[in-house]
Coordinates of C-alpha atoms (C1' of nucleotides) in Angstrom, one line a residue:
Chain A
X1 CA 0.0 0.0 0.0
X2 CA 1.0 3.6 -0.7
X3 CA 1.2 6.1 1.8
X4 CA -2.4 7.8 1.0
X5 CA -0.7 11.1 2.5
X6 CA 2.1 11.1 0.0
X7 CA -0.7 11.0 -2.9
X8 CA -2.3 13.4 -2.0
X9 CA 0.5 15.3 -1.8
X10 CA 2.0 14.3 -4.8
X11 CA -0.5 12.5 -6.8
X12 CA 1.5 12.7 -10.2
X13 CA 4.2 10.8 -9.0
X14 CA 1.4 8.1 -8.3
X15 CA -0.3 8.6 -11.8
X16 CA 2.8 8.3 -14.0
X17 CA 4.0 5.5 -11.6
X18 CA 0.8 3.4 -12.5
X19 CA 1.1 4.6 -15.9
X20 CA 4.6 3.1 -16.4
X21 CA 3.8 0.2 -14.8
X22 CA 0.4 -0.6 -17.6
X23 CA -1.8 -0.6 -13.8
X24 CA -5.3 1.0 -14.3
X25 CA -6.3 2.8 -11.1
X26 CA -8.4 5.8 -10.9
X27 CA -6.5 7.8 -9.0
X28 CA -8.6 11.0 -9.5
X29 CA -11.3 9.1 -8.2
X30 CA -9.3 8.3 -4.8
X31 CA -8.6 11.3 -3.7
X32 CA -12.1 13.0 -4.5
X33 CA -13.0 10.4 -1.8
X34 CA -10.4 10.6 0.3
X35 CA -11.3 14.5 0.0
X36 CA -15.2 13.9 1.4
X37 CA -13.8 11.3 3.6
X38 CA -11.7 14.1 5.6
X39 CA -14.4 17.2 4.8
X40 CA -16.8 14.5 6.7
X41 CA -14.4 13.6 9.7
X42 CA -13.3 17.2 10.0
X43 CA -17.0 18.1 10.7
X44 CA -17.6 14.9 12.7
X45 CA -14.7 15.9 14.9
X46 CA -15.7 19.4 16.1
X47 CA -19.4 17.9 16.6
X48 CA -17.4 15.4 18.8
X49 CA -15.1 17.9 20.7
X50 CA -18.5 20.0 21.3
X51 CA -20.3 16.8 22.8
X52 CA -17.2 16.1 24.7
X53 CA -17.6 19.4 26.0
X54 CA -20.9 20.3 27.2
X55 CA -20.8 16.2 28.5
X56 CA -18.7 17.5 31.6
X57 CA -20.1 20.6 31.5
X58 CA -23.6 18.8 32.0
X59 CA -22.6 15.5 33.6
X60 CA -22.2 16.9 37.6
X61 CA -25.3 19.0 37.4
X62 CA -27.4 16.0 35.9
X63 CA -25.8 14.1 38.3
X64 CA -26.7 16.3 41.6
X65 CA -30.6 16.5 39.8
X66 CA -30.7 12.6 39.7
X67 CA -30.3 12.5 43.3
X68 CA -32.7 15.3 44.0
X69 CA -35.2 13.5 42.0
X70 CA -34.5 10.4 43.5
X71 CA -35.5 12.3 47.0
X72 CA -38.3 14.7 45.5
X73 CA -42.1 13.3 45.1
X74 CA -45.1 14.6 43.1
X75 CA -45.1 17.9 41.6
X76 CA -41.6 18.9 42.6
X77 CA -40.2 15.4 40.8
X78 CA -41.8 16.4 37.8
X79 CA -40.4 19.3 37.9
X80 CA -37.1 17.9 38.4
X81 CA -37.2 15.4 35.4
X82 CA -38.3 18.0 32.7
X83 CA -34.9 19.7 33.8
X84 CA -32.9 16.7 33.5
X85 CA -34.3 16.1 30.0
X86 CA -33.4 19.3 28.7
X87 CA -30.3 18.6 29.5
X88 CA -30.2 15.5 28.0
X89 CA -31.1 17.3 25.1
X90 CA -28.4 18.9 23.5
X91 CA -26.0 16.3 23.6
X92 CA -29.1 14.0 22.2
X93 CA -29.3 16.0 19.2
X94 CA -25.2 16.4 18.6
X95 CA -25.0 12.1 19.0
X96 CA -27.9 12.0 16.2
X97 CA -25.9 14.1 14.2
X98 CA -22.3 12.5 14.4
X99 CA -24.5 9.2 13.6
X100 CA -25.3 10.4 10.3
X101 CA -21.5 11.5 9.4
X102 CA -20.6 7.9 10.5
X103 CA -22.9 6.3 8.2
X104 CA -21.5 8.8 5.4
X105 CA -18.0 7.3 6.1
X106 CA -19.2 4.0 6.2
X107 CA -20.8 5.1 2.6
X108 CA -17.2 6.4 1.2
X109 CA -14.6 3.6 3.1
X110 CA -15.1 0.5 1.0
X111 CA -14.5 1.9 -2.3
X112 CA -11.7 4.3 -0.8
X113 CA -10.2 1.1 0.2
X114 CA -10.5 -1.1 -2.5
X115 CA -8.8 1.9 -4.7
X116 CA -5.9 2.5 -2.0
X117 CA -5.5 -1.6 -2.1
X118 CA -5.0 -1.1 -6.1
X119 CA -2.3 1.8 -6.6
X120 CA 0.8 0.4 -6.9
X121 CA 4.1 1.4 -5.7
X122 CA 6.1 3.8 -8.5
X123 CA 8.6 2.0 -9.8
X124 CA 11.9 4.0 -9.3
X125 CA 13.2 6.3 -11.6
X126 CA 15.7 4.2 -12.9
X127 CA 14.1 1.7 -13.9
X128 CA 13.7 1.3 -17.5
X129 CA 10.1 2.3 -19.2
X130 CA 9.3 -0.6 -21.2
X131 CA 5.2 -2.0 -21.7
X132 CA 5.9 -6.4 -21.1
X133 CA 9.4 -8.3 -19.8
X134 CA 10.3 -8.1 -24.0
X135 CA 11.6 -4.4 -23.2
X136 CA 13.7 -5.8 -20.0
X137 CA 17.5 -4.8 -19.7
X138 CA 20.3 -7.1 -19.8
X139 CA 22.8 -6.0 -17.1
X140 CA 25.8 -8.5 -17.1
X141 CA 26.0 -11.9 -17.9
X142 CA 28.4 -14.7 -16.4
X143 CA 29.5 -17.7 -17.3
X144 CA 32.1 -20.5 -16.8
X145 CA 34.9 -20.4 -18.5
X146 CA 34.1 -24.0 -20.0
X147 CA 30.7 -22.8 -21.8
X148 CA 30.0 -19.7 -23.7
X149 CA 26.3 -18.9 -24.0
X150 CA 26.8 -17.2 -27.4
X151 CA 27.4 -20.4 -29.0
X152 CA 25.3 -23.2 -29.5
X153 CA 25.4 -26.3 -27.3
X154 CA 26.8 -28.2 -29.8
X155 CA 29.4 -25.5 -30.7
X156 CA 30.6 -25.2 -27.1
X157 CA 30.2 -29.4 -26.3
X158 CA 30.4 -31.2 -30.0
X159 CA 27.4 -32.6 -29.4
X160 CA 23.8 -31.7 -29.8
X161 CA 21.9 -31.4 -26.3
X162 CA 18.9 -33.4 -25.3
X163 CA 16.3 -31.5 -23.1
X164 CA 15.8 -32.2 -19.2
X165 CA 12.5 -34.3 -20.4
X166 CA 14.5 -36.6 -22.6
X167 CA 17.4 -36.9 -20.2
X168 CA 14.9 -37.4 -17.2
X169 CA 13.2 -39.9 -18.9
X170 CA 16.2 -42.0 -19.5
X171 CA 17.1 -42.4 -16.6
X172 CA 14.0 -42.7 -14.8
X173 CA 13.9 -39.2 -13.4
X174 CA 10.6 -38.1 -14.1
X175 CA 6.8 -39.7 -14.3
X176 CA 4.8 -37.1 -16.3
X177 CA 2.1 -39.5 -17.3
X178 CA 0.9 -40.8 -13.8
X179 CA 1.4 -37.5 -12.2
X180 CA -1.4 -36.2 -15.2
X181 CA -3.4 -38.8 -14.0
X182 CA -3.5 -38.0 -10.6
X183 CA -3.4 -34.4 -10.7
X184 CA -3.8 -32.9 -14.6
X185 CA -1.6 -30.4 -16.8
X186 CA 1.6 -29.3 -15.2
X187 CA 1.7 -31.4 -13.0
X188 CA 5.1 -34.1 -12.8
X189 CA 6.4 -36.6 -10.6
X190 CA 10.2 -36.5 -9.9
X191 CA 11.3 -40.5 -9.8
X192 CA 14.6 -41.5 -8.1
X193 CA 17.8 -39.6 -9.2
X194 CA 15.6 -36.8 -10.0
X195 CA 13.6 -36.7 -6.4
X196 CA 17.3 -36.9 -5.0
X197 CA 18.5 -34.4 -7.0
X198 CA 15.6 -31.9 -6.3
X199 CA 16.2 -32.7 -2.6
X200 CA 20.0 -31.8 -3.4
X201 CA 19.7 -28.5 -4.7
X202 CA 17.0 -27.5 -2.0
X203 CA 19.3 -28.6 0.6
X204 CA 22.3 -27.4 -0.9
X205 CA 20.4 -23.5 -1.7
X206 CA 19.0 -23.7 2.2
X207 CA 22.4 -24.6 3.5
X208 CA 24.1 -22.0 1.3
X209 CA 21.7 -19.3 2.8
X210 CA 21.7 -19.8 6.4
X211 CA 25.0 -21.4 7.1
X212 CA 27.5 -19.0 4.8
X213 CA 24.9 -16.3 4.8
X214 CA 23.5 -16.3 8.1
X215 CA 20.0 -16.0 7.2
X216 CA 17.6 -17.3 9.7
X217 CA 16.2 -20.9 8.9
X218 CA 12.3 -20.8 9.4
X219 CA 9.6 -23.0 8.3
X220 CA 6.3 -21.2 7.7
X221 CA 2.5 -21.8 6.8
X222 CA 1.8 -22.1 2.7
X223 CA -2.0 -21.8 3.4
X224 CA -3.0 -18.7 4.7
X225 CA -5.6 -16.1 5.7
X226 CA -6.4 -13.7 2.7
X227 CA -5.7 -10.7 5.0
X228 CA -2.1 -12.3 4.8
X229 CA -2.2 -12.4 1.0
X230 CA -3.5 -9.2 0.9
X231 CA -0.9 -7.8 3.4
X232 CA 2.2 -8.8 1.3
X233 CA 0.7 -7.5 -2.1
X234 CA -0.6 -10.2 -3.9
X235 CA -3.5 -9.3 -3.4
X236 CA -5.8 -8.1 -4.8
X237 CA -4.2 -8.1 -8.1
X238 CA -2.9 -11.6 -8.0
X239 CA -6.3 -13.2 -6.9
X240 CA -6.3 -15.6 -9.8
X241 CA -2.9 -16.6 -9.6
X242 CA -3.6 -18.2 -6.1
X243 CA -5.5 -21.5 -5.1
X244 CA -8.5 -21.0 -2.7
X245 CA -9.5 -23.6 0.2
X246 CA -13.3 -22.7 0.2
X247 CA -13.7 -23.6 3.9
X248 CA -16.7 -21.3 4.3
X249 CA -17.8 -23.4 1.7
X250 CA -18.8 -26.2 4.3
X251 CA -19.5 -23.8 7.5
X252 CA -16.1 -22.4 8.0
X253 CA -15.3 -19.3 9.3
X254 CA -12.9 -18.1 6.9
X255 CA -11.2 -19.2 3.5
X256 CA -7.5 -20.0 2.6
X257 CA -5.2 -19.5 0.1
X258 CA -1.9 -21.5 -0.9
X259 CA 0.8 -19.2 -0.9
X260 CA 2.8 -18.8 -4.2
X261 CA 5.9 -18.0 -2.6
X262 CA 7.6 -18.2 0.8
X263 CA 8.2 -14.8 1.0
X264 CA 4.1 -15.0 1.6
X265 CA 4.9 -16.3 5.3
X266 CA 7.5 -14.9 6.0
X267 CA 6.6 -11.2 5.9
X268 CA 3.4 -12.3 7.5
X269 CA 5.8 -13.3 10.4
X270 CA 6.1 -9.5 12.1
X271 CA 2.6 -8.3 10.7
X272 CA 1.3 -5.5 13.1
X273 CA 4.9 -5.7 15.4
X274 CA 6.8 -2.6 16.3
X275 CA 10.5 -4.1 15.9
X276 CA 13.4 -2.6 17.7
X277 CA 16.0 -0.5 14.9
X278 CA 18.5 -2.9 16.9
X279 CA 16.7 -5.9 15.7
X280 CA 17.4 -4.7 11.9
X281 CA 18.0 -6.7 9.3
X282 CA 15.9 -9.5 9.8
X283 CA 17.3 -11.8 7.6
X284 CA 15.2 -14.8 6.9
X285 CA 15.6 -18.1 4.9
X286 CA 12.8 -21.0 4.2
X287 CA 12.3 -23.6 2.2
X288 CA 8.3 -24.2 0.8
X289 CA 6.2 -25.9 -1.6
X290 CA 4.6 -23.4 -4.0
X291 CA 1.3 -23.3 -5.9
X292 CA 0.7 -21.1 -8.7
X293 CA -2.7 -21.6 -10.9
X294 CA -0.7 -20.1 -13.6
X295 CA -3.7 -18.5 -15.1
X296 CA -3.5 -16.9 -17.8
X297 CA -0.9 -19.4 -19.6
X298 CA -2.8 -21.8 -20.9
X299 CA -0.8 -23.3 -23.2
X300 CA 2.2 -21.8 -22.6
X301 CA 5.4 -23.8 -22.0
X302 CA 2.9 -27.1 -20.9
X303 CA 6.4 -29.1 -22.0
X304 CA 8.6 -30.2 -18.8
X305 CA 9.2 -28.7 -15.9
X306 CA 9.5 -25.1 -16.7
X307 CA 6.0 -23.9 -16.1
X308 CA 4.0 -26.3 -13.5
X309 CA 1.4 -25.5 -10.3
X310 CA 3.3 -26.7 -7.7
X311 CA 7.0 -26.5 -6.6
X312 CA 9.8 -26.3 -4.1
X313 CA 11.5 -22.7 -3.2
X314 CA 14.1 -21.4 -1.1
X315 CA 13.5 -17.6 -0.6
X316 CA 15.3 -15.2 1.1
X317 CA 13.5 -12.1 3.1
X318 CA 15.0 -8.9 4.2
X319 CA 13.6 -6.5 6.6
X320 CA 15.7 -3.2 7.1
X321 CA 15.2 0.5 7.6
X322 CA 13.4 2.7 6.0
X323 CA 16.4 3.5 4.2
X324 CA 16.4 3.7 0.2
X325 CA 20.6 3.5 0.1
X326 CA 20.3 0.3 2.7
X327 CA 17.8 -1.1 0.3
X328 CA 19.5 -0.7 -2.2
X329 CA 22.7 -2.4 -0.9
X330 CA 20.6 -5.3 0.6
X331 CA 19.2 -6.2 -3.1
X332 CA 22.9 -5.8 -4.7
X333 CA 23.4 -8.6 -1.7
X334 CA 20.3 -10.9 -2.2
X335 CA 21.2 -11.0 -5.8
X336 CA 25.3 -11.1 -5.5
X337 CA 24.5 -14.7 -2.9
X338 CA 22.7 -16.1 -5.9
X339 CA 25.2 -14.9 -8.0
X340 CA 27.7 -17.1 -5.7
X341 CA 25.5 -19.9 -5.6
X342 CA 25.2 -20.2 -9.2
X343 CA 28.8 -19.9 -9.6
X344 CA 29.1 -22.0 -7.3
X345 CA 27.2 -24.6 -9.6
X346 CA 29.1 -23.7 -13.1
X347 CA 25.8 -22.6 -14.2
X348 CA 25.5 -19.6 -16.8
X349 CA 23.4 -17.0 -16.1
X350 CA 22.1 -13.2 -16.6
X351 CA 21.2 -10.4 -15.0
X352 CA 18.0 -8.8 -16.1
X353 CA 16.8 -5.3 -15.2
X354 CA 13.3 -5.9 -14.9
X355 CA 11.2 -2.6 -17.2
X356 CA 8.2 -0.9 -15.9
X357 CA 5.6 -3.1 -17.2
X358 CA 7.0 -6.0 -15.7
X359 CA 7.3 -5.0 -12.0
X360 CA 4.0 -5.6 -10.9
X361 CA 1.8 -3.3 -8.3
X362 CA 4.7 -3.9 -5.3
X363 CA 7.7 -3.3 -6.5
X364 CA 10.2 -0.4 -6.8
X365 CA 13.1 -2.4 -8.5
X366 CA 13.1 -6.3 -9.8
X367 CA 16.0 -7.9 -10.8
X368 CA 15.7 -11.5 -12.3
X369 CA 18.5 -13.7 -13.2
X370 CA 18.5 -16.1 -16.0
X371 CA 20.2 -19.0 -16.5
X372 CA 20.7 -20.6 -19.9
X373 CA 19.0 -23.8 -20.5
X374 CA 20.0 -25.2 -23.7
X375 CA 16.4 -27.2 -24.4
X376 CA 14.6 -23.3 -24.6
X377 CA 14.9 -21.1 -27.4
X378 CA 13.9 -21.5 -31.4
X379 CA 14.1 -25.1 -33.1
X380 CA 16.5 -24.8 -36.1
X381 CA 15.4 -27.0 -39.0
X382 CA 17.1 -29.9 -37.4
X383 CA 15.3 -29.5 -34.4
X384 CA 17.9 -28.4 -32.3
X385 CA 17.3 -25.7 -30.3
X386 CA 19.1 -22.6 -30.0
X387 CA 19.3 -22.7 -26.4
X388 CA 18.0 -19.4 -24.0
X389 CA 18.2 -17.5 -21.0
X390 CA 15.1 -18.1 -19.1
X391 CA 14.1 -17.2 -15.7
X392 CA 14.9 -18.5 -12.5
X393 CA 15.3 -16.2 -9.6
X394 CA 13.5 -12.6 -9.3
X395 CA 15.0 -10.1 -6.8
X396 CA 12.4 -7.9 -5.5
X397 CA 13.0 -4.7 -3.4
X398 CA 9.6 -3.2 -2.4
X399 CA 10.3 0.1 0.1
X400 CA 7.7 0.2 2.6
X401 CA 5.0 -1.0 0.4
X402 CA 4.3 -4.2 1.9
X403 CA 5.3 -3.3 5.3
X404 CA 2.4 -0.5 5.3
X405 CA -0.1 -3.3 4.5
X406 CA 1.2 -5.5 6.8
X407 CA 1.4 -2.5 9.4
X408 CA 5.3 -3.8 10.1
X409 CA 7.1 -0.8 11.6
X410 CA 10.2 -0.1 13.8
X411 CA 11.2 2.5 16.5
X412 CA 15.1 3.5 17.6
X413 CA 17.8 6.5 17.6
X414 CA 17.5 7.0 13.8
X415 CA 13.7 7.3 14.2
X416 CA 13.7 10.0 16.6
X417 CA 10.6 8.2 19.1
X418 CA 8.8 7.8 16.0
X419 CA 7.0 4.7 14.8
X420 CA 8.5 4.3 11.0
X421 CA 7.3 1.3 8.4
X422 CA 10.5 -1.1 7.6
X423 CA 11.7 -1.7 4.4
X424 CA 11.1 -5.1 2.7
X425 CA 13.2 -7.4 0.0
X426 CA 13.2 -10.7 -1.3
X427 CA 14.9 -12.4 -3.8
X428 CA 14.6 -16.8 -4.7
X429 CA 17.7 -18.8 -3.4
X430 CA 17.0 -21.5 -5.6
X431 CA 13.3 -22.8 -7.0
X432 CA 13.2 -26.6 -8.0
X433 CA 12.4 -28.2 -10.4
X434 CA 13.0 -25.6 -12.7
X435 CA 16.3 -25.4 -11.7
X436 CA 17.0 -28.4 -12.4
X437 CA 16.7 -27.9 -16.2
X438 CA 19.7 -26.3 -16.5
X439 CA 21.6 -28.4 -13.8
X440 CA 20.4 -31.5 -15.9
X441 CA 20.6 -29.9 -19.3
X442 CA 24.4 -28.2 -19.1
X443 CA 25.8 -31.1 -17.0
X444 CA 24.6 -34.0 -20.0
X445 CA 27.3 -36.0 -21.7
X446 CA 27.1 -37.5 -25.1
X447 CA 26.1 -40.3 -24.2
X448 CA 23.2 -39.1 -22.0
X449 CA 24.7 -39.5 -18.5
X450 CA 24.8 -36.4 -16.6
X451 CA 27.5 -35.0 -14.0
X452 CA 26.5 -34.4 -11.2
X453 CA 27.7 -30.7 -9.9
X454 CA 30.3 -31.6 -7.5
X455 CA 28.7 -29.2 -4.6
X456 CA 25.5 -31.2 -4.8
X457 CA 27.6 -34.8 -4.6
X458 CA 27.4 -34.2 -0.6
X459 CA 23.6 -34.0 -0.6
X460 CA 23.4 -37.3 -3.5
X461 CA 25.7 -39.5 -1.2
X462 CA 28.4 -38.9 -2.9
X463 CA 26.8 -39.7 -6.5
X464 CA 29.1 -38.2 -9.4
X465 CA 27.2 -39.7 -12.4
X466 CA 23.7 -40.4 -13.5
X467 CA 23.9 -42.9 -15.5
Chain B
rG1 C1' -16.1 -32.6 17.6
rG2 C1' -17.1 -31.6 23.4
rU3 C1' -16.2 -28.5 27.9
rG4 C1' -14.2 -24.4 30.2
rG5 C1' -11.0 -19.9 30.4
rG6 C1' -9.2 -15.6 28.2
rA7 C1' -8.1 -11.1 24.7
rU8 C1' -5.7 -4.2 28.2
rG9 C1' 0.3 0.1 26.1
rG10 C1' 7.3 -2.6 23.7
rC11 C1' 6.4 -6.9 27.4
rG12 C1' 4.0 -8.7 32.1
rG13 C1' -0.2 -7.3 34.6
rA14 C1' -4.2 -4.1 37.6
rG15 C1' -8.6 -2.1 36.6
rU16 C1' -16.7 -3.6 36.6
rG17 C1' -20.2 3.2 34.7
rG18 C1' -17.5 9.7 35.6
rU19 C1' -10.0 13.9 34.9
rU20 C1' -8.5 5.9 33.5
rG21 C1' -5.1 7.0 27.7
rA22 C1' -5.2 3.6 31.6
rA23 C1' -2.2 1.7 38.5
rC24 C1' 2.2 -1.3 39.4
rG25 C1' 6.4 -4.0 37.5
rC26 C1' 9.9 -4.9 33.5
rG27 C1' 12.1 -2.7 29.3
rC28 C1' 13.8 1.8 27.0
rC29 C1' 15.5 7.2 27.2
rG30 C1' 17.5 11.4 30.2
rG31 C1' 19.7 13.0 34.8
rU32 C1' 22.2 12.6 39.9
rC33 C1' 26.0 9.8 42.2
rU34 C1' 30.9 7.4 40.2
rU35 C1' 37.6 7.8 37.4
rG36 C1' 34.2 4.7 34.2
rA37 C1' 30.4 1.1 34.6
rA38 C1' 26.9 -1.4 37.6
rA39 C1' 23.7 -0.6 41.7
rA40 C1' 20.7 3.1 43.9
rC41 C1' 17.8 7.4 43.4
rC42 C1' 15.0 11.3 40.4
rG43 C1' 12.4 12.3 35.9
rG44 C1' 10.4 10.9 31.2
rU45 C1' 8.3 7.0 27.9
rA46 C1' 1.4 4.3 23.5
rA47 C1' -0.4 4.4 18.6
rA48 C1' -3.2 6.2 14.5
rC49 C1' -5.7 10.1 12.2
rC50 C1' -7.7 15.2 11.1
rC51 C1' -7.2 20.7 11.0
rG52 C1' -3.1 24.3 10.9
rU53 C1' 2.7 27.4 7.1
rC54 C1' 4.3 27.3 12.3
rA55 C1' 3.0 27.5 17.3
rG56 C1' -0.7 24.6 18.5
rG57 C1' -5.7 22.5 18.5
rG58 C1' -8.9 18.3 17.9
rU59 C1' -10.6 13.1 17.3
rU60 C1' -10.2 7.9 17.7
rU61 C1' -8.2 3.4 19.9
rC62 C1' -8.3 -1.4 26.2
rG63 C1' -9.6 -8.2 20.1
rC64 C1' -13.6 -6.7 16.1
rG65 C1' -18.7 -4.8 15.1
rG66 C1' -23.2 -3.0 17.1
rG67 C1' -26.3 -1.4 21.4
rU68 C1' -27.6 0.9 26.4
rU69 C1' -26.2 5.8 28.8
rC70 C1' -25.6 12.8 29.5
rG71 C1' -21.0 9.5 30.1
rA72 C1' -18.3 2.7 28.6
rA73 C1' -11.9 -0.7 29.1
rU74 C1' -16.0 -1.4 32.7
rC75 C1' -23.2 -3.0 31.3
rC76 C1' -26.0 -5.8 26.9
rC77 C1' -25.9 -8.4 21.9
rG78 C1' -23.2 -10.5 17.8
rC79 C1' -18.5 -12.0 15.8
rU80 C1' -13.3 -13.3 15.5
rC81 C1' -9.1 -15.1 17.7
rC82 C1' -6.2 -17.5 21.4
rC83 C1' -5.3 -20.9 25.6
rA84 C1' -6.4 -25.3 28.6
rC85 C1' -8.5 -30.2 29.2
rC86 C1' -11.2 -34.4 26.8
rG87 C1' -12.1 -37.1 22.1
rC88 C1' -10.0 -38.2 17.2
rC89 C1' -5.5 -38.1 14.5
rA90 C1' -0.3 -37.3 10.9

RNA sequence: GGUGGGAUGGCGGAGUGGUUGAACGCGCCGGUCUUGAAAACCGGUAAACCCGUCAGGGUUUCGCGGGUUCGAAUCCCGCUCCCACCGCCA
């Protein structure tokens, strides 16, 4: 959420910022309400401070009649009780009247809301104006020095690659065709070396993160309220991205939703918490399984393991200071770990400077990283593939935008006393299976057998060849 | 699923109709003392919103929503959540 003060005070910034980011929200509209909304509560509030007033103006004197009417009898009593009703009166008439500007708010709030819930954050101004992820920026690339990505697969190796499906399948990696059965489209089931080598790379990512890195291992809920869906962003705008448990359905009290991403839980974590500064960074690391409905991309890469509903993720979550320099170094570090990590793994990759149109309602700044997975990319006319970057990672830095929502703030020296709203960042450690496409695809031999990266042998008992 | 208990400020915990926005303790901040620190003592310390250029003024908030009342943390109704025990169970 935007801070509603801010737009009013600047309400271009807001407009252009949803313009560059291709967000519809009628921002005109929101602050003509917000503008009745505080014409309504100013007025409400000096019919208060007036009832507040003549209240203990009134209250000992109707309190000294009660008890003369209590003693008095007949006329006298009557008497008595026409004076404590005019009294009553006046403050009568001002409680009628701050009834009606209630029910005038209550009139304005749940479209005021529902707006506020929609602007999105303004994407900084140096990020790149583009309209879809086809106008994102390539920043850097890296790559062993064993493989260069400008060249084909088979101009790098000799030999022409075989996609993670094929390779899977070979070696008994993969069951697409039960997993159909038993739960549709995109769905898989990951068979023996593969299963081991999914559980390798989590392990080896969740390992990386909180033993060298220090980030705090948590485990955290992947069905959750919608408040908490709504606190970290998603939404309302990503409503039909998410799976909904319709326990109202059959007489519960609320639904759920299955969280997308781990980052879901663990920014819920501090909802409504006023951390120490001292506290700051919270630095926090889980593993989770992620479901995605993937609306939208029906038919879309329905082929392996790129694009499926469910999956495993090791995310990373920073909380800082409301500091843009100290969010800004924290996401050069989110994304330099991964950098390691994919290093780490021989793995090439990119850096992506995410445009306008592709940061979506919460973010200030997204960086993705790539890694090249020979299987993507045009067929030739031999049906080779050229080979492509494609996503695997997406480092998000999001100001105080989600912390407002999730009414996250923090108090110390820098602060002054005040109560300020914390900074937020999160980037993927490593997401599998998808990852595994280009750990299966670049590590193939000719002859089908794939190495297995020597920092996952550890976590495969010691396993340096599939097949 | 059954039965009972509870929800108060950063935390613990008083408070059942009238300066209670809230005792007391802890924590935190400042000061005295001290070479320094600790201890002790003294003082301070909720959040949000609105009006205002400032100074300042005002409103709301004791889980949430409604009601009674001149007046509600305190009384009434509804809701949500949490805890304990029993039952079932990975």
């Amino acid at each position: 959420m935007i801070d509603l003060k801010a737009l009013r005070e600047n309400p271009d910034l807001y407009k252009e910022g949803a313009r560059r980011k291709r967000i519809a929200v009628d921002i005109d509209r929101l602050l003509e309400l917000d503008a009745d909304r505080r014409a309504v509560m100013t007025e409400q509030e000096s019919l208060r401070a007036e009832q507040k007033r003549i209240e203990k103006e009134i209250g000992p004197k109707l309190g000294q009649l009660m008890g003369r009417i209590k003693k008095a009898s007949g006329e006298e009593k009557a008497a008595l009780e026409a004076e404590a009703e005019q009294f009553r009166a006046a403050p009568t008439r001002l409680k009628e009247q701050i009834h009606e500007l209630d029910s005038k708010i209550t009139a304005l709030d749940p479209e005021l809301n529902e707006l506020l819930l929609q602007v999105p954050l303004p994407p900084d101004e140096d990020v790149p104006v583009g309209a879809s992820a086809d106008e994102n920026v390539q920043l850097r690339t890296w790559n062993p020095d064993s493989f260069d990505p400008a060249k084909s697969f088979a101009d790098n190796r000799g030999f022409a690659p075989k996609s993670h499906i094929d390779l899977m399948h070979m070696h008994g990696m993969v069951d697409f065709e039960r997993a159909v059965k038993l739960a549709g489209s995109r769905s898989y089931v990951l068979t023996g070396d593969g299963m081991r080598l999914h559980n390798a790379i989590l392990r080896y990512a969740f390992d990386f993160i909180t033993n060298r890195h220090e980030f705090r291992a948590t485990s955290v809920p992947v069905i959750v309220r919608e408040e908490c869906m709504i606190g970290t962003g998603f939404f309302p705008a990503g409503h039909d991205q998410a799976y909904r448990v319709s326990e109202t359905e059959r007489g519960g009290t609320h639904d759920y939703y299955l969280t997308g991403t781990g980052e879901v839980g663990l920014m819920g974590l501090h909802q409504d918490e006023i951390l120490d500064e001292a506290a700051l960074p919270l630095k926090y690391a889980t593993v989770s399984t992620c479901f995605r409905r993937e609306a939208g991309a029906a038919g879309k890469d329905t082929a392996g393991l790129f694009r499926i509903h469910q999956f495993d993720k090791v995310e990373q979550v920073i909380i800082c200071k409301a500091d843009e320099h100290e969010s800004r170094r924290w996401h050069q570090t989110m994304i330099g770990i991964v950098e390691e990590l994919l290093q780490s793994l021989e793995l090439p990759y990119r850096l992506l400077q995410c445009c306008t149109g592709d940061l979506g309602p919460k973010n200030a700044d997204m960086i993705d990283i790539e890694c090249w997975m020979p299987s993507r990319g045009d067929v030739d006319a031999s049906g080779v593939p050229s080979g492509a970057y494609s996503e695997t990672h997406s480092a998000s830095r999001l100001y105080d935008f989600q912390c407002r929502r999730l009414n996250m703030r923090y108090k110390g020296e820098s602060t002054g006393g005040k109560t300020v709203f914390c900074h937020s960042l999160n980037n993927t450690v490593a997401a599998s299976p998808r990852i595994l496409i280009p750990i299966i695809e670049m590590n193939q031999n000719e002859d089908g057998s794939i190495t297995v990266p020597e920092a996952l042998r550890p976590h495969m008992n010691g396993l340096e060849r599939i097949g």
